[in-house]
Coordinates of C-alpha atoms and ligand atoms in Angstrom, one line a residue:
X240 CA 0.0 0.0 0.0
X241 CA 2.6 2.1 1.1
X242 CA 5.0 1.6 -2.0
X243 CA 1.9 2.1 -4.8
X244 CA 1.6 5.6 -2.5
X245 CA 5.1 5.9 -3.0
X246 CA 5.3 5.4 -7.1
X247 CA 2.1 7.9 -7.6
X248 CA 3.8 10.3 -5.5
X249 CA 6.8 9.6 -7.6
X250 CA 5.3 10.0 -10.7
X251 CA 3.7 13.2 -9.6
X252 CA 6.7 15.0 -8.9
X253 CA 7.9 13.6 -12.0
X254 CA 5.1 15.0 -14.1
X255 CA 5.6 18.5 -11.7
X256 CA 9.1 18.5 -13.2
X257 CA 8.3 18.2 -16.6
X258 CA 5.7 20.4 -17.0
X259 CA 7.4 23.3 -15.0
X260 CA 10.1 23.2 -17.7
X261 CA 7.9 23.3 -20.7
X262 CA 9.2 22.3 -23.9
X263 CA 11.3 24.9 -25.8
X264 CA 14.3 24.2 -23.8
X265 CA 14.9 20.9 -25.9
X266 CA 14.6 22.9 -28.8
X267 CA 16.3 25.9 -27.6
X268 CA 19.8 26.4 -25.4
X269 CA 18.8 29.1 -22.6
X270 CA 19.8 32.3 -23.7
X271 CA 17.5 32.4 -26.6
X272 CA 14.1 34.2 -25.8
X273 CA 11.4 33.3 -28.6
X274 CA 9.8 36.2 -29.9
X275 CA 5.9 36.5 -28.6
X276 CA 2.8 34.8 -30.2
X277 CA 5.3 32.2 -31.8
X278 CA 2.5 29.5 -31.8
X279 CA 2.0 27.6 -34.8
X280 CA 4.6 24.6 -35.7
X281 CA 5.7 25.8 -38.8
X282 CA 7.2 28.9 -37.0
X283 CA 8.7 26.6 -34.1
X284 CA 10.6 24.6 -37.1
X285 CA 11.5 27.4 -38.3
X286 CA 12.8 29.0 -34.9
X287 CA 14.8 25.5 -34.6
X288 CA 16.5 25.7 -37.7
X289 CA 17.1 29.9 -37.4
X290 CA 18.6 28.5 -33.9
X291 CA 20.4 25.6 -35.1
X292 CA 22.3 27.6 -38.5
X293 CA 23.0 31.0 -37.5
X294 CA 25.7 32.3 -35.5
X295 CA 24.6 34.5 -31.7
X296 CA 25.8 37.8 -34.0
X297 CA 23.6 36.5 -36.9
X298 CA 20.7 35.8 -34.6
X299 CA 21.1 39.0 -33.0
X300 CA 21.5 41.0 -36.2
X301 CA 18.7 39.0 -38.4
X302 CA 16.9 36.1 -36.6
X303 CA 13.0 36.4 -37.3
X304 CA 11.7 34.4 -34.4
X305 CA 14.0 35.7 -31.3
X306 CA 13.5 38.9 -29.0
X307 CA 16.6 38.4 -27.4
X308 CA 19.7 36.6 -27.0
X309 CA 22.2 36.3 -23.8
X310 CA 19.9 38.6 -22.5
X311 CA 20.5 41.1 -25.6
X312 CA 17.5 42.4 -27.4
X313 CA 17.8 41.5 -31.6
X314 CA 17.3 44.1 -34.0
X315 CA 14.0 42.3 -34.5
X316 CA 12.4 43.1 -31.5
X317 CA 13.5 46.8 -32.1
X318 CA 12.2 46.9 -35.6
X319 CA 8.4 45.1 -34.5
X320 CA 8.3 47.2 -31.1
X321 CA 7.2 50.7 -29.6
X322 CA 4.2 52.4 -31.0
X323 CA 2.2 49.5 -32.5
X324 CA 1.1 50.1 -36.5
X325 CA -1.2 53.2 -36.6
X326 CA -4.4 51.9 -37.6
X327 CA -7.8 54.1 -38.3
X328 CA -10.0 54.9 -34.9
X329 CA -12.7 53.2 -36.2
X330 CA -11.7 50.3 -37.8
X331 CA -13.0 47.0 -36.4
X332 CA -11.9 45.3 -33.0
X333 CA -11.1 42.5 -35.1
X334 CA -8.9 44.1 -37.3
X335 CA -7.0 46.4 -34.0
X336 CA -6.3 43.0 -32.7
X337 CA -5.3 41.7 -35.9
X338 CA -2.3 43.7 -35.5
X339 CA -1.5 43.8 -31.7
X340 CA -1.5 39.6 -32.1
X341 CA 0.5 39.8 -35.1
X342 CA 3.5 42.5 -33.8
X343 CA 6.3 40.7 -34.8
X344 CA 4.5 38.8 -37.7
X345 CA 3.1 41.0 -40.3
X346 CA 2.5 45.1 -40.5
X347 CA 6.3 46.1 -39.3
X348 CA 8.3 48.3 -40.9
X349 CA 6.6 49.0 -44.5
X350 CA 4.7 45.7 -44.6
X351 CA 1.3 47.1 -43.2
X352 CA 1.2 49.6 -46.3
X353 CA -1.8 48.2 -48.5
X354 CA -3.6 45.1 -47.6
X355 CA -2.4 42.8 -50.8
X356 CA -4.2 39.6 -51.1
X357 CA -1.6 36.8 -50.7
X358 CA 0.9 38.5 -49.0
X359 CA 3.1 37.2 -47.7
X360 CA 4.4 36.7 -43.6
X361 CA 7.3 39.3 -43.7
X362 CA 8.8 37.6 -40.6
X363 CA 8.1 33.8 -42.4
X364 CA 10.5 35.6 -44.7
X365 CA 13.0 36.7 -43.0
X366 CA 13.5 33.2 -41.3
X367 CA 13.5 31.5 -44.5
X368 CA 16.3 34.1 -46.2
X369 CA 18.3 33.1 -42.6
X370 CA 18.1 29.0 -43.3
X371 CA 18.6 29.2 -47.2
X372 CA 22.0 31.0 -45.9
X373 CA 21.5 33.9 -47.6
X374 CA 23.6 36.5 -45.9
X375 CA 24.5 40.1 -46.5
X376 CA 25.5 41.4 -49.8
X377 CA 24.3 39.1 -51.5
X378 CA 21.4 38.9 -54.3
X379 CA 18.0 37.5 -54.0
X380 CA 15.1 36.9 -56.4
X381 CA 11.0 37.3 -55.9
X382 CA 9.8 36.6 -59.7
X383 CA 6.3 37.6 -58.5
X384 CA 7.1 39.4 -55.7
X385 CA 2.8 40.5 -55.4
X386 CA 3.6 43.7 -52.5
X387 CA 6.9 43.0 -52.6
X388 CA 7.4 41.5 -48.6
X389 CA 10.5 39.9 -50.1
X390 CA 12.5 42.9 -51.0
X391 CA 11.5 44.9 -48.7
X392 CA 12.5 42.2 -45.9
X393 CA 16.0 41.3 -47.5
X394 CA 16.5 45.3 -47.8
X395 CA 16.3 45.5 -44.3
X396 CA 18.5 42.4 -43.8
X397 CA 21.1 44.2 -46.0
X398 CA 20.8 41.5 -48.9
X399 CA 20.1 43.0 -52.7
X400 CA 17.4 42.3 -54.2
X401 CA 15.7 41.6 -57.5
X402 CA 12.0 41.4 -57.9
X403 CA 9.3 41.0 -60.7
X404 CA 5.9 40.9 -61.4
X405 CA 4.1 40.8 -64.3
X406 CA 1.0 43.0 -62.6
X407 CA 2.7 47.0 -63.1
X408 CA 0.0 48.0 -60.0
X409 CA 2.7 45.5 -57.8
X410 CA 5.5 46.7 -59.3
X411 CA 4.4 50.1 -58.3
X412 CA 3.1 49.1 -54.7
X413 CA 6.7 47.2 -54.0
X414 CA 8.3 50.0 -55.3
X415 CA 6.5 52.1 -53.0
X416 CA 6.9 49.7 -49.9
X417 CA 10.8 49.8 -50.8
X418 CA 11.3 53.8 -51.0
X419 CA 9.8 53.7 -48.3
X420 CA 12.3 52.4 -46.1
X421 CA 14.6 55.4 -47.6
X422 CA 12.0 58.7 -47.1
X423 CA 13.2 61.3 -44.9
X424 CA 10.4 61.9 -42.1
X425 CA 11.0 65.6 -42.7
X426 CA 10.1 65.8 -46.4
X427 CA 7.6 64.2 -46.0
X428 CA 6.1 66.5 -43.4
X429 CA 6.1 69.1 -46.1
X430 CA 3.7 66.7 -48.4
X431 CA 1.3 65.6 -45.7
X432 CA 0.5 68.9 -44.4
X433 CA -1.3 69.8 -47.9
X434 CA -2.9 66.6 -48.4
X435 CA -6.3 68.3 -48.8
X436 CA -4.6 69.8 -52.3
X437 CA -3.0 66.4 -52.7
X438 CA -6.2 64.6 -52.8
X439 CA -7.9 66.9 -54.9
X440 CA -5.1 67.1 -57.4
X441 CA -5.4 63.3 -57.5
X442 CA -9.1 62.5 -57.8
X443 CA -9.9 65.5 -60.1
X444 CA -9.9 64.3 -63.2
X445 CA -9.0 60.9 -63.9
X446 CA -5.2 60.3 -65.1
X447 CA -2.8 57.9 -65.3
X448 CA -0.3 57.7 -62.6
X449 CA 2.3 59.0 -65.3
X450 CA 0.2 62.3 -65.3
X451 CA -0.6 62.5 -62.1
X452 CA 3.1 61.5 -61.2
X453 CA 4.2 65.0 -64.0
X454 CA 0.8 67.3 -62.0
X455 CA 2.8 66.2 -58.7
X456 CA 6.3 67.1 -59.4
X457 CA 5.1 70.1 -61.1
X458 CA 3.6 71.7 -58.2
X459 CA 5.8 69.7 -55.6
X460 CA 8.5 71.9 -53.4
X461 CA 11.9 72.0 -54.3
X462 CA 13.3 68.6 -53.1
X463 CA 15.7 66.6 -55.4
X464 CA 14.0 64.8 -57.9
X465 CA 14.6 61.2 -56.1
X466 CA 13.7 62.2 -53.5
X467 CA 10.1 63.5 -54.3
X468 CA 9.5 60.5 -56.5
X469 CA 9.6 58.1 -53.5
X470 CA 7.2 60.6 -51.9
X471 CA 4.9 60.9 -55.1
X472 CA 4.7 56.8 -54.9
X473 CA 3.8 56.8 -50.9
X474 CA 1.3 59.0 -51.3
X475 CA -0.3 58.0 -54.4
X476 CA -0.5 54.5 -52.3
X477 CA -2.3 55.9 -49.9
X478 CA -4.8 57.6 -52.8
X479 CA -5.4 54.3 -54.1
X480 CA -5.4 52.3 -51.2
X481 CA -8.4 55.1 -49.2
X482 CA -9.9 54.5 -52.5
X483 CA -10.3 50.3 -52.1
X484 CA -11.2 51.0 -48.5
X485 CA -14.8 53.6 -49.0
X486 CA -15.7 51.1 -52.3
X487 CA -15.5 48.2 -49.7
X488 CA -16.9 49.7 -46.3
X489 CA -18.7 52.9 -47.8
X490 CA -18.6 54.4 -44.3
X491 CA -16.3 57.3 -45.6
X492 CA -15.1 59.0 -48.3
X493 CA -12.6 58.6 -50.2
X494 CA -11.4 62.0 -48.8
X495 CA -11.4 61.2 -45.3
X496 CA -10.0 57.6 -45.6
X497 CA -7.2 59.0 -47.4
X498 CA -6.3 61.5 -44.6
X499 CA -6.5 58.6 -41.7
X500 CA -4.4 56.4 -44.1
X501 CA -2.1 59.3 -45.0
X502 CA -1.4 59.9 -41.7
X503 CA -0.7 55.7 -40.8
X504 CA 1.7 55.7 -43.5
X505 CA 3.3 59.2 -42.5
X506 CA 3.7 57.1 -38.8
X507 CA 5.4 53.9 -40.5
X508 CA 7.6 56.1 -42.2
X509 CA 8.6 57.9 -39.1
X510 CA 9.5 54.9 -37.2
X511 CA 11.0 52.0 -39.6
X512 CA 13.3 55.6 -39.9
X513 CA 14.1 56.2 -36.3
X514 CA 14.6 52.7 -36.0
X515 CA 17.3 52.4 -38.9
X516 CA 18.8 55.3 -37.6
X517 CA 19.4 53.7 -34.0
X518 CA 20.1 50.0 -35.1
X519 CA 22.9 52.1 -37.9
X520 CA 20.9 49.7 -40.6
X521 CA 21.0 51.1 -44.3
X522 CA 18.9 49.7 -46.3
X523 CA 20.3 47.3 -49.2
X524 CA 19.6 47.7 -53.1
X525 CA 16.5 46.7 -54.9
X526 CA 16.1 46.5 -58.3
X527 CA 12.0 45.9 -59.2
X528 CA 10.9 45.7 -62.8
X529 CA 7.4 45.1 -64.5
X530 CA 8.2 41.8 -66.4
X531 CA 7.5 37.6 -66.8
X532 CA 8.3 35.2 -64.2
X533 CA 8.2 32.1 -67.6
X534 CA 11.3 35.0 -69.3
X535 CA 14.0 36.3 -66.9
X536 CA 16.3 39.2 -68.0
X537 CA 18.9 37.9 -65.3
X538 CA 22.6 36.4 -66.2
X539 CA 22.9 32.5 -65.8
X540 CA 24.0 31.1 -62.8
X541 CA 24.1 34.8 -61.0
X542 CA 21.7 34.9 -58.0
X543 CA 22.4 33.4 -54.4
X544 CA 18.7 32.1 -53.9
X545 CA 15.1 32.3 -54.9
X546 CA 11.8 32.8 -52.7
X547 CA 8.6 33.4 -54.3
X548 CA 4.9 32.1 -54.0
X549 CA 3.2 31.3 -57.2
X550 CA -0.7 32.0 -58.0
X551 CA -2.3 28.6 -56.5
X552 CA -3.8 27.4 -60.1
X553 CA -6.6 29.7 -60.7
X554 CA -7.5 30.5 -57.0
X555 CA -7.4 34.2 -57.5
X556 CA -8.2 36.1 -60.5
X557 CA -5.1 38.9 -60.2
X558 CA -6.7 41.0 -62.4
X559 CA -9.8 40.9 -60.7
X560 CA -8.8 41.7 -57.9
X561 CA -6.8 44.5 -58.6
X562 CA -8.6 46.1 -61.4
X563 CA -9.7 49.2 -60.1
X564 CA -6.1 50.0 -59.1
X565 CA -4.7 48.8 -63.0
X566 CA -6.9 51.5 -64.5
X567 CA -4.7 54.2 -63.9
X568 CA -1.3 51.9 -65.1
X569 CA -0.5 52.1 -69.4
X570 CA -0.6 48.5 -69.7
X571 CA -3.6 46.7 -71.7
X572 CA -5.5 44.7 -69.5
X573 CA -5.9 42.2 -72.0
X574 CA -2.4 41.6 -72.8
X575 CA -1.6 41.3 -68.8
X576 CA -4.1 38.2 -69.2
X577 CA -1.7 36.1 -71.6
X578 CA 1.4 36.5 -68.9
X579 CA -0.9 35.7 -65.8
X580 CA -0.1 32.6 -64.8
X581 CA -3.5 30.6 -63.7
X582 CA -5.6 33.1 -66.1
X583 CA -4.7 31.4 -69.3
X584 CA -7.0 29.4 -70.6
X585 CA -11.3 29.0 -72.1
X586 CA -12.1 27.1 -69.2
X587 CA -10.9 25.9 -66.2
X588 CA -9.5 22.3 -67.2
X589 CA -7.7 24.2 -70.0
X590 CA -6.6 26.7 -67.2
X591 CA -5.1 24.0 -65.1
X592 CA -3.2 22.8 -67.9
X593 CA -2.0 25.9 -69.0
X594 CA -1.0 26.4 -65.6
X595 CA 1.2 23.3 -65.7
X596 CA 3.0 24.4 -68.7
X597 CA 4.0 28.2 -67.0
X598 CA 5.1 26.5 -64.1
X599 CA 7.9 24.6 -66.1
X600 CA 8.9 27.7 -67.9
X601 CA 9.3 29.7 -63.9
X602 CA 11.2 26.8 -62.5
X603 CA 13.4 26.5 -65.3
X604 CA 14.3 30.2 -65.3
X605 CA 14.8 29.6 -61.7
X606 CA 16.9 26.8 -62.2
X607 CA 18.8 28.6 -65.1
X608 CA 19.6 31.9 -62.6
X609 CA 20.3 30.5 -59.3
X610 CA 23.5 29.6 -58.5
X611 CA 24.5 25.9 -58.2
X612 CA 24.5 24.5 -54.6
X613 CA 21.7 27.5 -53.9
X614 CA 18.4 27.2 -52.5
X615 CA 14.8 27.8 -54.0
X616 CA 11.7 28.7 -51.8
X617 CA 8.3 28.0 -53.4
X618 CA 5.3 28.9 -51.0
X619 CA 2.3 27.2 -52.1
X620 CA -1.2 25.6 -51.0
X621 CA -3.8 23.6 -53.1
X622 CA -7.2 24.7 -54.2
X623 CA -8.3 21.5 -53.9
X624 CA -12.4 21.8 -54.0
X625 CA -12.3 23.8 -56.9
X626 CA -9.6 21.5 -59.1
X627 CA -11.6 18.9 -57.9
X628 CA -14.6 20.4 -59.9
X629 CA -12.3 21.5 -62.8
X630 CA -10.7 18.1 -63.1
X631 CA -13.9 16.3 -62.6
X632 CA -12.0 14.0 -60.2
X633 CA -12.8 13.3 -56.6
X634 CA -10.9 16.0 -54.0
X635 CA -8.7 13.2 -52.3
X636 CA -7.5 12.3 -56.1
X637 CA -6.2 15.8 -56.4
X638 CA -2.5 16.1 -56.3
X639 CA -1.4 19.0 -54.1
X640 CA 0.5 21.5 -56.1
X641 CA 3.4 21.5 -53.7
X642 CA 3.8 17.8 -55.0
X643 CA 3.6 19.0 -58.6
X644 CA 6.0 21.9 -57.5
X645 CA 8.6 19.4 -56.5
X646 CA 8.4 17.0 -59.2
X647 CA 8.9 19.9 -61.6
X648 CA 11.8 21.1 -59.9
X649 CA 13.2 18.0 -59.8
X650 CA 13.4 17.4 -63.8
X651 CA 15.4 21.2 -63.8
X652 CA 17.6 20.0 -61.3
X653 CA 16.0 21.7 -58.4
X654 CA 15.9 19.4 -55.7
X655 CA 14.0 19.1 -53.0
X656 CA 15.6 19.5 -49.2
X657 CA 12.4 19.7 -46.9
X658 CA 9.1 21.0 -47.0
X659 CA 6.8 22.1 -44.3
X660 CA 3.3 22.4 -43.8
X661 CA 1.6 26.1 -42.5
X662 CA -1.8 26.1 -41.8
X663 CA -3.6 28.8 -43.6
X664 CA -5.9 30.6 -40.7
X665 CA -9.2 33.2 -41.6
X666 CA -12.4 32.9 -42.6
X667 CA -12.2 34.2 -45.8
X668 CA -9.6 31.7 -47.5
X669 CA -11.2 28.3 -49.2
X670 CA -7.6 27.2 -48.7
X671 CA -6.8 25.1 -45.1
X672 CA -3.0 24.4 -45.7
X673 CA -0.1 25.5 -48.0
X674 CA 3.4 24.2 -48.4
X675 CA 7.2 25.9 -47.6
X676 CA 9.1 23.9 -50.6
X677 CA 12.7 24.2 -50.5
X678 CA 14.7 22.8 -53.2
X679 CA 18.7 23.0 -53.7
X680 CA 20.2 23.9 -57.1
X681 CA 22.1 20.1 -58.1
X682 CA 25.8 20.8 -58.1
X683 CA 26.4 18.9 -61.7
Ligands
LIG90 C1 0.6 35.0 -54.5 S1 0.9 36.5 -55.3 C2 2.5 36.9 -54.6 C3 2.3 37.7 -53.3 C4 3.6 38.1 -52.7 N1 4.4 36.9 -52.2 C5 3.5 39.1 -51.6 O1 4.0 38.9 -50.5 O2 2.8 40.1 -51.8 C6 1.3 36.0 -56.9 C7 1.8 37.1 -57.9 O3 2.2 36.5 -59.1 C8 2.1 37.5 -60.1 N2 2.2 36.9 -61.4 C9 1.3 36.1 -62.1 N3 1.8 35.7 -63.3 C10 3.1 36.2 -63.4 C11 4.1 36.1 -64.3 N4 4.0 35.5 -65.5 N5 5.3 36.8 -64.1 C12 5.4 37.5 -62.9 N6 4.5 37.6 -62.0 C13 3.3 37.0 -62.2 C14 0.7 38.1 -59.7 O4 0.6 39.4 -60.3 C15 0.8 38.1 -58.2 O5 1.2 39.4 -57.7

């Protein structure tokens, strides 16, 4: 009686023990403080290998997923804390705590400028630049970079940049995002303060953002002219994101959305600036064109790795969705509908197909610029109910894309290393689960 009191007793303590400790100390040595909210797995695996590959002055400098190291806070936690993003009085609770959950996740720095759809996680990023060894100096491609969260998150990390997309609103908006991170606070200030003239001058008559870019500079005051073209692109992404805001909510204008998101971009501006300033961080070069993921203009064998999420089949309609914002770009919407990859195509089987055949072309240019030994990131989920209707197959019999991804690398000598699962998490999205895909350039 007295020794089955015993073992209980025994295992209690035992029990005690372990659940005092918690878990992270197997994955992580002592001195390394996760960063807050870190809660799904993908992020702990990628924690782990952040942990396991870079160096304490590396994980102090660039780590995604640490606040602080040896009891030293990372550049990280500097660049994701103080005031939290700016957001509009009245916007939703939900969307408020969107962004207080999400600090060190999304909306830092010039991330939380324009709501793109399939944006990217800009800290997923950055942890994925650290384990494809990708350190500073050298050159990284996005060949749809969408908002551009790539080069705006290897800027920051001091690693160059190159990023495409075939869409010229994106090109703008990651051109924008980029500058961004450059803008003097003070020049700025001279803008905002007549935004009233600024919105006016924009929503008069209807022009294309090469007009309205000439009206600007015209009656902009004396800057240099680099200088006020960053500042023209800020601002004119503001004008056009106020505008998607009163079509969706209609609770206010146009005019006054524009001043409450002038003024939230005017605050990211002022303190991804500060913040540079303190940390001594200058931002590294990007290079974005307007161009064709299936058609690289980049020398052979001249780019230290590749991260870049494809259009999931023909999940999203890209022009679409961005149509009221690629009204005031030069380029012919039709002819932006032959080099969108999941738009070709009569009907949806023929899509699909078409789809196939583009993805060959992009992982061969991939293969063809990257490197050999280097690493390729593909980010992709399945949309599996709608193939399944496509295909005219049952939804189990789908193959997942990030299957298709791999076996497609693997015939241009891309191959694969390890691939993760990340669940995909709001209501909106049909989608329940995409894939991290990395593959390795084959040495010979
Ligand atoms: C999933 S989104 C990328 C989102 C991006 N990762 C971000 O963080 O914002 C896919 C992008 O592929 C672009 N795209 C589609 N076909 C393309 C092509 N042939 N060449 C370059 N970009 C293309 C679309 O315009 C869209 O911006």
């Amino acid at each position: 009686m007295a020794e089955a009191a015993d073992n209980s007793n025994c295992a209690i303590e035992n029990a005690r023990n372990i659940l005092q400790k918690g878990m992270y100390h197997k994955l992580f040595s002592p001195g390394l403080e996760i960063s807050p909210g870190l809660n799904e797995v993908y992020e702990l695996a990628l924690a782990y290998y952040e942990s396991k590959i870079l160096i304490k002055k590396e994980l102090i400098k660039n780590s995604a997923y640490f606040v602080k190291v040896d009891g030293e806070f990372t550049n990280h936690y500097f660049i994701c804390t103080g005031d939290p993003v700016k957001i509009p009085d009245y916007s939703s609770s939900r969307l408020k705590s969107f962004f207080i959950n999400n600090q060190f996740r999304t909306g830092y720095a010039t991330h939380g400028l324009f709501p793109y759809r399939g944006k990217f996680h800009p800290q997923m990023i950055k942890a994925i630049i650290n384990i494809m060894g990708i350190k500073q100096g050298d050159t990284i491609l996005d060949p749809m970079m969408g908002s551009g969260t790539v080069p705006v998150e290897a800027a920051l990390m001091g690693i160059n940049a190159i990023g495409i997309d075939a869409s010229p609103f994106c090109k703008f908006m990651a051109q924008a995002k980029c500058d961004a991170l450059k803008i003097d606070p003070a020049s700025l200030d001279i803008f905002t303060s007549r935004h009233e003239n600024l919105f006016s001058d924009f929503n008069t008559c209807f022009e294309k953002i090469s007009q309205q870019k000439k009206l600007f500079l015209k009656n902009t005051p004396l800057l240099n002219p680099a200088e006020n073209e960053k500042i023209f692109n800020l601002i004119f992404l503001a004008f056009l994101d106020s505008g998607g805001y009163a079509r969706r909510s209609q609770k206010k204008s146009h005019a006054e959305y524009f001043t409450s998101i002038l003024e939230r971009y005017t605050a990211a501006v002022n303190k991804i600036s500060h913040v540079l300033k303190q940390l001594n961080i200058f931002p590294a070069q990007t290079d974005l064109y307007q161009g064709d993921a299936r058609n690289l203009d980049i020398e052979t064998s001249s780019l230290d790795g590749i991260i870049f999420s494809p259009p999931y089949s023909f999940a999203i309609d890209y022009l679409k969705n961005d149509v009221s914002q690629l009204k005031y770009f030069d380029t012919e919407i039709s002819h932006l509908g032959e080099q969108m990859i999941g738009l070709r195509g009569k009907n949806l089987k023929e899509k699909y197909a078409m789809y196939l055949e583009d993805m060959e072309k992009v992982l061969s240019e991939c293969s063809r610029v990257l490197k050999k030994n280097r690493m390729c990131t593909i980010i992709i989920g399945t949309n599996d109910s709608q193939l399944s209707k496509a295909l005219n197959i049952r939804k189990e019999a789908v193959m997942g894309l990030h299957k298709i991804v791999m076996d497609i690398g693997k015939s241009k000598g891309l191959l694969p290393v390890r691939s993760l699962p990340r669940q995909i998490i709001g209501m909106a999205n049909t989608m329940r689960q995409e894939y991290i895909v990395i593959l390795q350039k084959q040495n010979d």
